[in-house]
Amino acid sequence: MSHYSHYPDYDVLSLINEWDDHTKEIVLKRLGPFPEPQFLEEKEVKMLRLIAKHLCYENRDDIIDWIIYFLDQRLKSNIGEHQRKSSLPQEKILIREGLKATDEATAQKYGKNFISAEIKEQFEILSSMQQGKAPMIPRWDSILQKELFDKLLDIMISAYYSHPTIWSEIGYGGPAYPRGYYRIELGWTDPWEPRRPGADKK
Amino acid sequence: MENKDPVQHNCDHYDGHRYKDMKHRKYGDKEVDVCIVGVGASGGVLVYELSKAGLDVVAIEAGPFWNPQSDFASDELHSYSLAWQDTRLSDGKDAIKFGHNNSGRGVGGGTVHFTAVFYRFHENDFRVKSTDGVAEDWPISYYDLEPYYQKIENDIKVSGPKELPWGTFRGPYPYPVREPISANSQIFREGCEILGVRSSVVPLAILSAPYDGRPPCTNRGFCNEGCMPNAKFTTLIQHVPKAIQHGAEILTDSMVTRLLTDKNGKVTAVEFVHDGQLYRQKAKVVIVSAFSVESPRLLLNSATSQYPYGLANRSGLVGKNLMVHSGHDVFAKFNEEIRLYKGTPVMAYTQEFYASEPSRGFVRGYTLNAHGNRPVALAKNLAVDGGYWGKGLRDVMLDFNFYAQVSLVGEVLPREDNFISLSNEKDEYGLPRPLINFSYSENDNKLIKDAVQKANDILSARGGKPAFVIPDSGHVMGTCRMGLDPEKSVVNSFCQSHDIPNLFICDSSVFVTSSGCNPTETVMAIAARTADYLIDKMRQGPI
Ligand SMILES: Cc1cc2nc3c(=O)[nH]c(=O)nc-3n(C[C@H](O)[C@H](O)[C@H](O)COP(=O)(O)OP(=O)(O)OC[C@H]3O[C@@H](n4cnc5c(N)ncnc54)[C@H](O)[C@@H]3O)c2cc1C
Ligand code: SF4
């Protein structure tokens, strides 16, 4: 997995002393260390780590740790899930049952469970779920595979793109209070913003 | 014990008093003149205007009394906590996404994390049936709202151009237009100019100069995460503190679960839950301002043997004719860096395609807003709505800074097939969760297609390469519409319910049609007009 970036010299965390305390505290917590999962079980965590690697195209364990922590916190809490199709179970159940279904579908096709499957096989299973075409098993009757895929994607991608390492790689300026931006016109940057090597200093 | 700092999330607030429990309520068992349910865009205006006129007012809000400094952060993920996160069941071909996307919670309601694009409707928005032969006409005209639009703009010092090229109102705005504009807005305006399409800088409920102890905007771009410097207007910082000075009481973290009626059929009180405990507030008049989902839900949940189908529902239309704005996001990739994260998210727009145009094959029209974005929102939309993941998504996101975005605000026609009703599933209060059903009509879809094409034309003209289009929607409206005929509408032109004279519904749910632009200035103008009506009526005697 390549980590090519337009901004190899940029580290958003080097700006942290310019951020307000509340934001600082929130962002730093994403770097760990994280407590043990409270909702997810060991086997679920193993599967979810692999799934996160595929969905986010990411191999770095510290970033996966944060994604799992975020997911666990969310599933543990009773705050709502904003919206849900009336035909679907609650997200806690969707994910827990969905992982069992994913394992069963992998076994159906490859004769092994998801964790023991080759990376390519895991990828095939996930891609087929996105299209609603995973190997047929009875559990898909109550767990809609595309909805499961989208739910995992939604939560994992939200966490992934909230990690400061990823902000640095994509060249996101990050939190900007109290400082704000002054040079917002096309082609202009404030002195602390990410710049490509060799770019004009405008 | 008295505590003046709202940081503590006190639940009872009135002049000189802040409490963490319900033991010191200003009115307690007494009947107040007006009780308002929900302190968002409309509720904020109502509590301010009515208390200023000397009425005894209590406003009850489900969420907290936010403190921008300690509750907001410059962070997308954190900002979900500002939204109405409670699960709503959402079905239909174009099932609506709720939460942060369209629903606020806590004092300020949706204004806390809205984008602050602040448009007046056009004259013909109120006469869709007369001009286009579809939907219904409003019982009011643009000119009924005109003085209230002006009042709201002046109260909050909207910054905007001296002159506008379209619409009934052509400027000027009370505060100077925002300058400079962001790169994304610049690109958009240049594309428009190449095509001969007129564009303008946007009128914003964001300060361009200091006002009322608040500073001008610093372009940090986090309007959808809550404005920490208070440059952006919200009813939380603008109307509610003044209402408290005028004597209003605000009860927060208090969910209204039922409206109570007597044997004469009039509303007498509201019931609310705070910290698991049930309380009551008696009132001569109740105004429901809880947004287009919770307002009809509360009316339906308050059914009695006298009103078996819910309050104010003789027409059967409570919950019906739910509308959104189609809000597709159109992206193009450029060779230069646009940096969507910088500056107030929306700073340029065009309404060149706003009015009906027979040759297009559909009625009504849309606004195109040049729209900023941030990593989580963009990646999530690309993933869940665009189907991107894995390497594909990662590659797009590595080029994050090279994309420009235009977002559509498209008129959606009202239809009874789009509705909110009560489901069989219960929430934490034991109340049925709302079930929402929504699909676009053929006209809506044709309009979307046209708008996406126009947005791509504009970005391409400026040298962008069309990249992707992400289906999205914004703003929920309708569900308790206003009208003259009690059989075909829920409230009259002053938001007073046809069935129960001392029950008002005043928020985005009274919209008859959606218009093709952002709705909140109209929500607030309607609220100011309703306040005037009530003040006048209550001076004359009981309602
Ligand atoms: C991300 C986003 C961007 C937006 N951008 C724009 C924009 O740029 N321009 C624009 O014009 N509009 C915009 N809007 C829309 C705008 O926020 C709404 O139009 C406006 O807030 C609606 O006002 P309202 O009074 O109907 O409801 P709200 O402002 O939502 O207020 C309703 C209040 O009632 C409370 N409530 C609900 N049920 C209960 C209950 N049972 N008991 C007690 N309290 C209750 C809620 O907690 C909430 O605080 C945006 C919205 C969002 C979410
Ligand atoms: S861009 Fe301006 S108005 Fe928006 S959050 Fe930042 S300072 Fe506030």
Tab-separated table of N, CA and C in Angstrom, chain A residues 22-100:
chain	number	residue	atom	x	y	z
A	22	HIS	N	-9.850	22.576	23.517
A	22	HIS	CA	-10.868	21.539	23.338
A	22	HIS	C	-10.548	20.688	22.112
A	23	THR	N	-10.229	21.355	21.011
A	23	THR	CA	-9.908	20.639	19.774
A	23	THR	C	-8.640	19.800	19.950
A	24	LYS	N	-7.643	20.409	20.591
A	24	LYS	CA	-6.377	19.709	20.836
A	24	LYS	C	-6.631	18.375	21.548
A	25	GLU	N	-7.410	18.461	22.600
A	25	GLU	CA	-7.688	17.272	23.410
A	25	GLU	C	-8.392	16.191	22.571
A	26	ILE	N	-9.369	16.623	21.773
A	26	ILE	CA	-10.123	15.672	20.952
A	26	ILE	C	-9.204	14.982	19.945
A	27	VAL	N	-8.358	15.745	19.274
A	27	VAL	CA	-7.522	15.165	18.214
A	27	VAL	C	-6.415	14.278	18.801
A	28	LEU	N	-5.815	14.724	19.897
A	28	LEU	CA	-4.715	13.928	20.481
A	28	LEU	C	-5.191	12.548	20.955
A	29	LYS	N	-6.434	12.472	21.387
A	29	LYS	CA	-6.960	11.173	21.847
A	29	LYS	C	-6.948	10.120	20.740
A	30	ARG	N	-6.907	10.577	19.510
A	30	ARG	CA	-6.934	9.625	18.390
A	30	ARG	C	-5.593	8.925	18.193
A	31	LEU	N	-4.589	9.373	18.918
A	31	LEU	CA	-3.270	8.756	18.770
A	31	LEU	C	-3.068	7.604	19.747
A	32	GLY	N	-4.023	7.365	20.604
A	32	GLY	CA	-3.901	6.284	21.572
A	32	GLY	C	-3.115	6.725	22.788
A	33	PRO	N	-2.804	5.816	23.745
A	33	PRO	CA	-3.232	4.410	23.728
A	33	PRO	C	-4.734	4.263	24.015
A	34	PHE	N	-5.287	3.163	23.553
A	34	PHE	CA	-6.723	2.944	23.696
A	34	PHE	C	-7.008	1.838	24.698
A	35	PRO	N	-8.088	1.975	25.459
A	35	PRO	CA	-8.470	0.905	26.380
A	35	PRO	C	-8.970	-0.319	25.602
A	36	GLU	N	-9.096	-1.431	26.293
A	36	GLU	CA	-9.633	-2.648	25.673
A	36	GLU	C	-11.050	-2.393	25.151
A	37	PRO	N	-11.433	-3.033	24.070
A	37	PRO	CA	-12.801	-2.875	23.571
A	37	PRO	C	-13.837	-3.268	24.636
A	38	GLN	N	-14.939	-2.552	24.647
A	38	GLN	CA	-15.966	-2.837	25.650
A	38	GLN	C	-17.187	-3.534	25.064
A	39	PHE	N	-17.408	-3.335	23.785
A	39	PHE	CA	-18.547	-4.001	23.141
A	39	PHE	C	-18.075	-5.175	22.288
A	40	LEU	N	-17.048	-4.947	21.516
A	40	LEU	CA	-16.607	-5.952	20.548
A	40	LEU	C	-15.848	-7.089	21.222
A	41	GLU	N	-16.052	-8.295	20.703
A	41	GLU	CA	-15.333	-9.453	21.219
A	41	GLU	C	-14.062	-9.682	20.406
A	42	GLU	N	-13.180	-10.526	20.983
A	42	GLU	CA	-11.857	-10.706	20.397
A	42	GLU	C	-11.893	-11.099	18.916
A	43	LYS	N	-12.752	-12.064	18.631
A	43	LYS	CA	-12.799	-12.540	17.247
A	43	LYS	C	-13.341	-11.431	16.325
A	44	GLU	N	-14.312	-10.699	16.836
A	44	GLU	CA	-14.875	-9.602	16.038
A	44	GLU	C	-13.804	-8.553	15.744
A	45	VAL	N	-13.013	-8.253	16.756
A	45	VAL	CA	-11.954	-7.260	16.560
A	45	VAL	C	-10.981	-7.729	15.476
A	46	LYS	N	-10.630	-9.001	15.522
A	46	LYS	CA	-9.692	-9.531	14.514
A	46	LYS	C	-10.254	-9.349	13.103
A	47	MET	N	-11.509	-9.715	12.953
A	47	MET	CA	-12.128	-9.575	11.625
A	47	MET	C	-12.224	-8.116	11.210
A	48	LEU	N	-12.643	-7.275	12.165
A	48	LEU	CA	-12.848	-5.861	11.837
A	48	LEU	C	-11.541	-5.161	11.479
A	49	ARG	N	-10.459	-5.600	12.105
A	49	ARG	CA	-9.155	-5.003	11.755
A	49	ARG	C	-8.825	-5.296	10.288
A	50	LEU	N	-9.091	-6.534	9.881
A	50	LEU	CA	-8.816	-6.894	8.491
A	50	LEU	C	-9.728	-6.117	7.544
A	51	ILE	N	-10.993	-6.020	7.935
A	51	ILE	CA	-11.949	-5.310	7.081
A	51	ILE	C	-11.534	-3.834	6.950
A	52	ALA	N	-11.125	-3.233	8.080
A	52	ALA	CA	-10.712	-1.817	8.043
A	52	ALA	C	-9.532	-1.627	7.085
A	53	LYS	N	-8.611	-2.588	7.084
A	53	LYS	CA	-7.453	-2.470	6.189
A	53	LYS	C	-7.888	-2.429	4.728
A	54	HIS	N	-8.864	-3.264	4.410
A	54	HIS	CA	-9.369	-3.268	3.030
A	54	HIS	C	-10.132	-1.988	2.713
A	55	LEU	N	-11.060	-1.616	3.600
A	55	LEU	CA	-11.937	-0.491	3.278
A	55	LEU	C	-11.153	0.820	3.186
A	56	CYS	N	-10.171	0.984	4.076
A	56	CYS	CA	-9.426	2.249	4.098
A	56	CYS	C	-8.154	2.185	3.259
A	57	TYR	N	-7.774	0.980	2.817
A	57	TYR	CA	-6.517	0.782	2.100
A	57	TYR	C	-5.377	1.255	2.986
A	58	GLU	N	-5.251	0.618	4.109
A	58	GLU	CA	-4.336	1.094	5.157
A	58	GLU	C	-3.775	-0.092	5.912
A	59	ASN	N	-2.470	-0.065	6.205
A	59	ASN	CA	-1.816	-1.171	6.897
A	59	ASN	C	-1.255	-0.813	8.264
A	60	ARG	N	-1.217	0.480	8.561
A	60	ARG	CA	-0.538	0.904	9.801
A	60	ARG	C	-1.409	0.581	11.011
A	61	ASP	N	-0.848	-0.215	11.905
A	61	ASP	CA	-1.643	-0.723	13.020
A	61	ASP	C	-2.156	0.362	13.954
A	62	ASP	N	-1.349	1.416	14.147
A	62	ASP	CA	-1.806	2.443	15.095
A	62	ASP	C	-3.056	3.150	14.566
A	63	ILE	N	-3.155	3.260	13.254
A	63	ILE	CA	-4.342	3.916	12.696
A	63	ILE	C	-5.544	2.972	12.778
A	64	ILE	N	-5.294	1.689	12.536
A	64	ILE	CA	-6.374	0.703	12.664
A	64	ILE	C	-6.849	0.641	14.121
A	65	ASP	N	-5.940	0.770	15.073
A	65	ASP	CA	-6.319	0.770	16.503
A	65	ASP	C	-7.378	1.844	16.776
A	66	TRP	N	-7.125	3.025	16.223
A	66	TRP	CA	-8.060	4.145	16.436
A	66	TRP	C	-9.435	3.848	15.809
A	67	ILE	N	-9.398	3.257	14.615
A	67	ILE	CA	-10.667	2.960	13.942
A	67	ILE	C	-11.494	1.979	14.786
A	68	ILE	N	-10.812	0.959	15.306
A	68	ILE	CA	-11.513	-0.055	16.106
A	68	ILE	C	-12.038	0.566	17.404
A	69	TYR	N	-11.229	1.404	18.004
A	69	TYR	CA	-11.664	2.073	19.239
A	69	TYR	C	-12.921	2.911	18.971
A	70	PHE	N	-12.883	3.677	17.884
A	70	PHE	CA	-14.020	4.539	17.548
A	70	PHE	C	-15.280	3.697	17.315
A	71	LEU	N	-15.139	2.613	16.567
A	71	LEU	CA	-16.271	1.739	16.281
A	71	LEU	C	-16.818	1.131	17.573
A	72	ASP	N	-15.924	0.683	18.414
A	72	ASP	CA	-16.340	0.060	19.677
A	72	ASP	C	-17.117	1.055	20.546
A	73	GLN	N	-16.596	2.268	20.642
A	73	GLN	CA	-17.281	3.301	21.432
A	73	GLN	C	-18.676	3.566	20.887
A	74	ARG	N	-18.752	3.624	19.578
A	74	ARG	CA	-20.035	3.923	18.960
A	74	ARG	C	-21.040	2.800	19.221
A	75	LEU	N	-20.599	1.557	19.087
A	75	LEU	CA	-21.531	0.439	19.260
A	75	LEU	C	-21.931	0.287	20.725
A	76	LYS	N	-21.055	0.697	21.614
A	76	LYS	CA	-21.329	0.610	23.038
A	76	LYS	C	-22.369	1.647	23.466
A	77	SER	N	-22.355	2.797	22.818
A	77	SER	CA	-23.202	3.902	23.288
A	77	SER	C	-24.645	3.704	22.847
A	78	ASN	N	-25.537	4.428	23.518
A	78	ASN	CA	-26.941	4.337	23.133
A	78	ASN	C	-27.418	5.554	22.359
A	79	ILE	N	-26.471	6.388	21.965
A	79	ILE	CA	-26.845	7.524	21.116
A	79	ILE	C	-27.306	6.936	19.788
A	80	GLY	N	-28.265	7.575	19.170
A	80	GLY	CA	-28.890	6.976	17.984
A	80	GLY	C	-27.952	6.885	16.795
A	81	GLU	N	-28.451	6.250	15.741
A	81	GLU	CA	-27.646	6.105	14.528
A	81	GLU	C	-28.192	6.995	13.412
A	82	HIS	N	-28.849	8.092	13.766
A	82	HIS	CA	-29.336	9.128	12.837
A	82	HIS	C	-30.502	8.634	11.982
A	83	GLN	N	-30.286	7.591	11.224
A	83	GLN	CA	-31.388	7.014	10.457
A	83	GLN	C	-31.077	5.553	10.186
A	84	ARG	N	-32.144	4.820	9.950
A	84	ARG	CA	-31.993	3.395	9.643
A	84	ARG	C	-33.201	2.986	8.823
A	85	LYS	N	-32.987	2.111	7.846
A	85	LYS	CA	-34.140	1.570	7.109
A	85	LYS	C	-35.005	0.764	8.048
A	86	SER	N	-36.324	0.840	7.887
A	86	SER	CA	-37.198	0.150	8.841
A	86	SER	C	-37.020	-1.358	8.775
A	87	SER	N	-36.475	-1.866	7.671
A	87	SER	CA	-36.298	-3.314	7.541
A	87	SER	C	-34.998	-3.806	8.191
A	88	LEU	N	-34.178	-2.908	8.688
A	88	LEU	CA	-32.879	-3.314	9.228
A	88	LEU	C	-32.893	-3.372	10.744
A	89	PRO	N	-32.072	-4.274	11.329
A	89	PRO	CA	-31.915	-4.259	12.784
A	89	PRO	C	-31.018	-3.084	13.202
A	90	GLN	N	-30.982	-2.798	14.492
A	90	GLN	CA	-30.080	-1.769	15.028
A	90	GLN	C	-28.647	-2.046	14.621
A	91	GLU	N	-27.820	-1.005	14.543
A	91	GLU	CA	-26.471	-1.197	13.999
A	91	GLU	C	-25.630	-2.172	14.815
A	92	LYS	N	-25.836	-2.204	16.124
A	92	LYS	CA	-25.117	-3.178	16.967
A	92	LYS	C	-25.359	-4.596	16.456
A	93	ILE	N	-26.628	-4.875	16.173
A	93	ILE	CA	-27.005	-6.226	15.731
A	93	ILE	C	-26.563	-6.444	14.291
A	94	LEU	N	-26.761	-5.413	13.486
A	94	LEU	CA	-26.362	-5.516	12.082
A	94	LEU	C	-24.883	-5.911	11.984
A	95	ILE	N	-24.048	-5.270	12.772
A	95	ILE	CA	-22.613	-5.542	12.670
A	95	ILE	C	-22.261	-6.890	13.305
A	96	ARG	N	-22.817	-7.165	14.470
A	96	ARG	CA	-22.489	-8.439	15.134
A	96	ARG	C	-22.951	-9.623	14.284
A	97	GLU	N	-24.184	-9.595	13.855
A	97	GLU	CA	-24.700	-10.688	13.021
A	97	GLU	C	-24.027	-10.680	11.646
A	98	GLY	N	-23.741	-9.473	11.191
A	98	GLY	CA	-23.124	-9.317	9.868
A	98	GLY	C	-21.742	-9.946	9.808
A	99	LEU	N	-21.005	-9.868	10.903
A	99	LEU	CA	-19.672	-10.482	10.915
A	99	LEU	C	-19.793	-12.001	10.841
A	100	LYS	N	-20.802	-12.523	11.546
A	100	LYS	CA	-21.016	-13.981	11.453
A	100	LYS	C	-21.345	-14.358	10.014
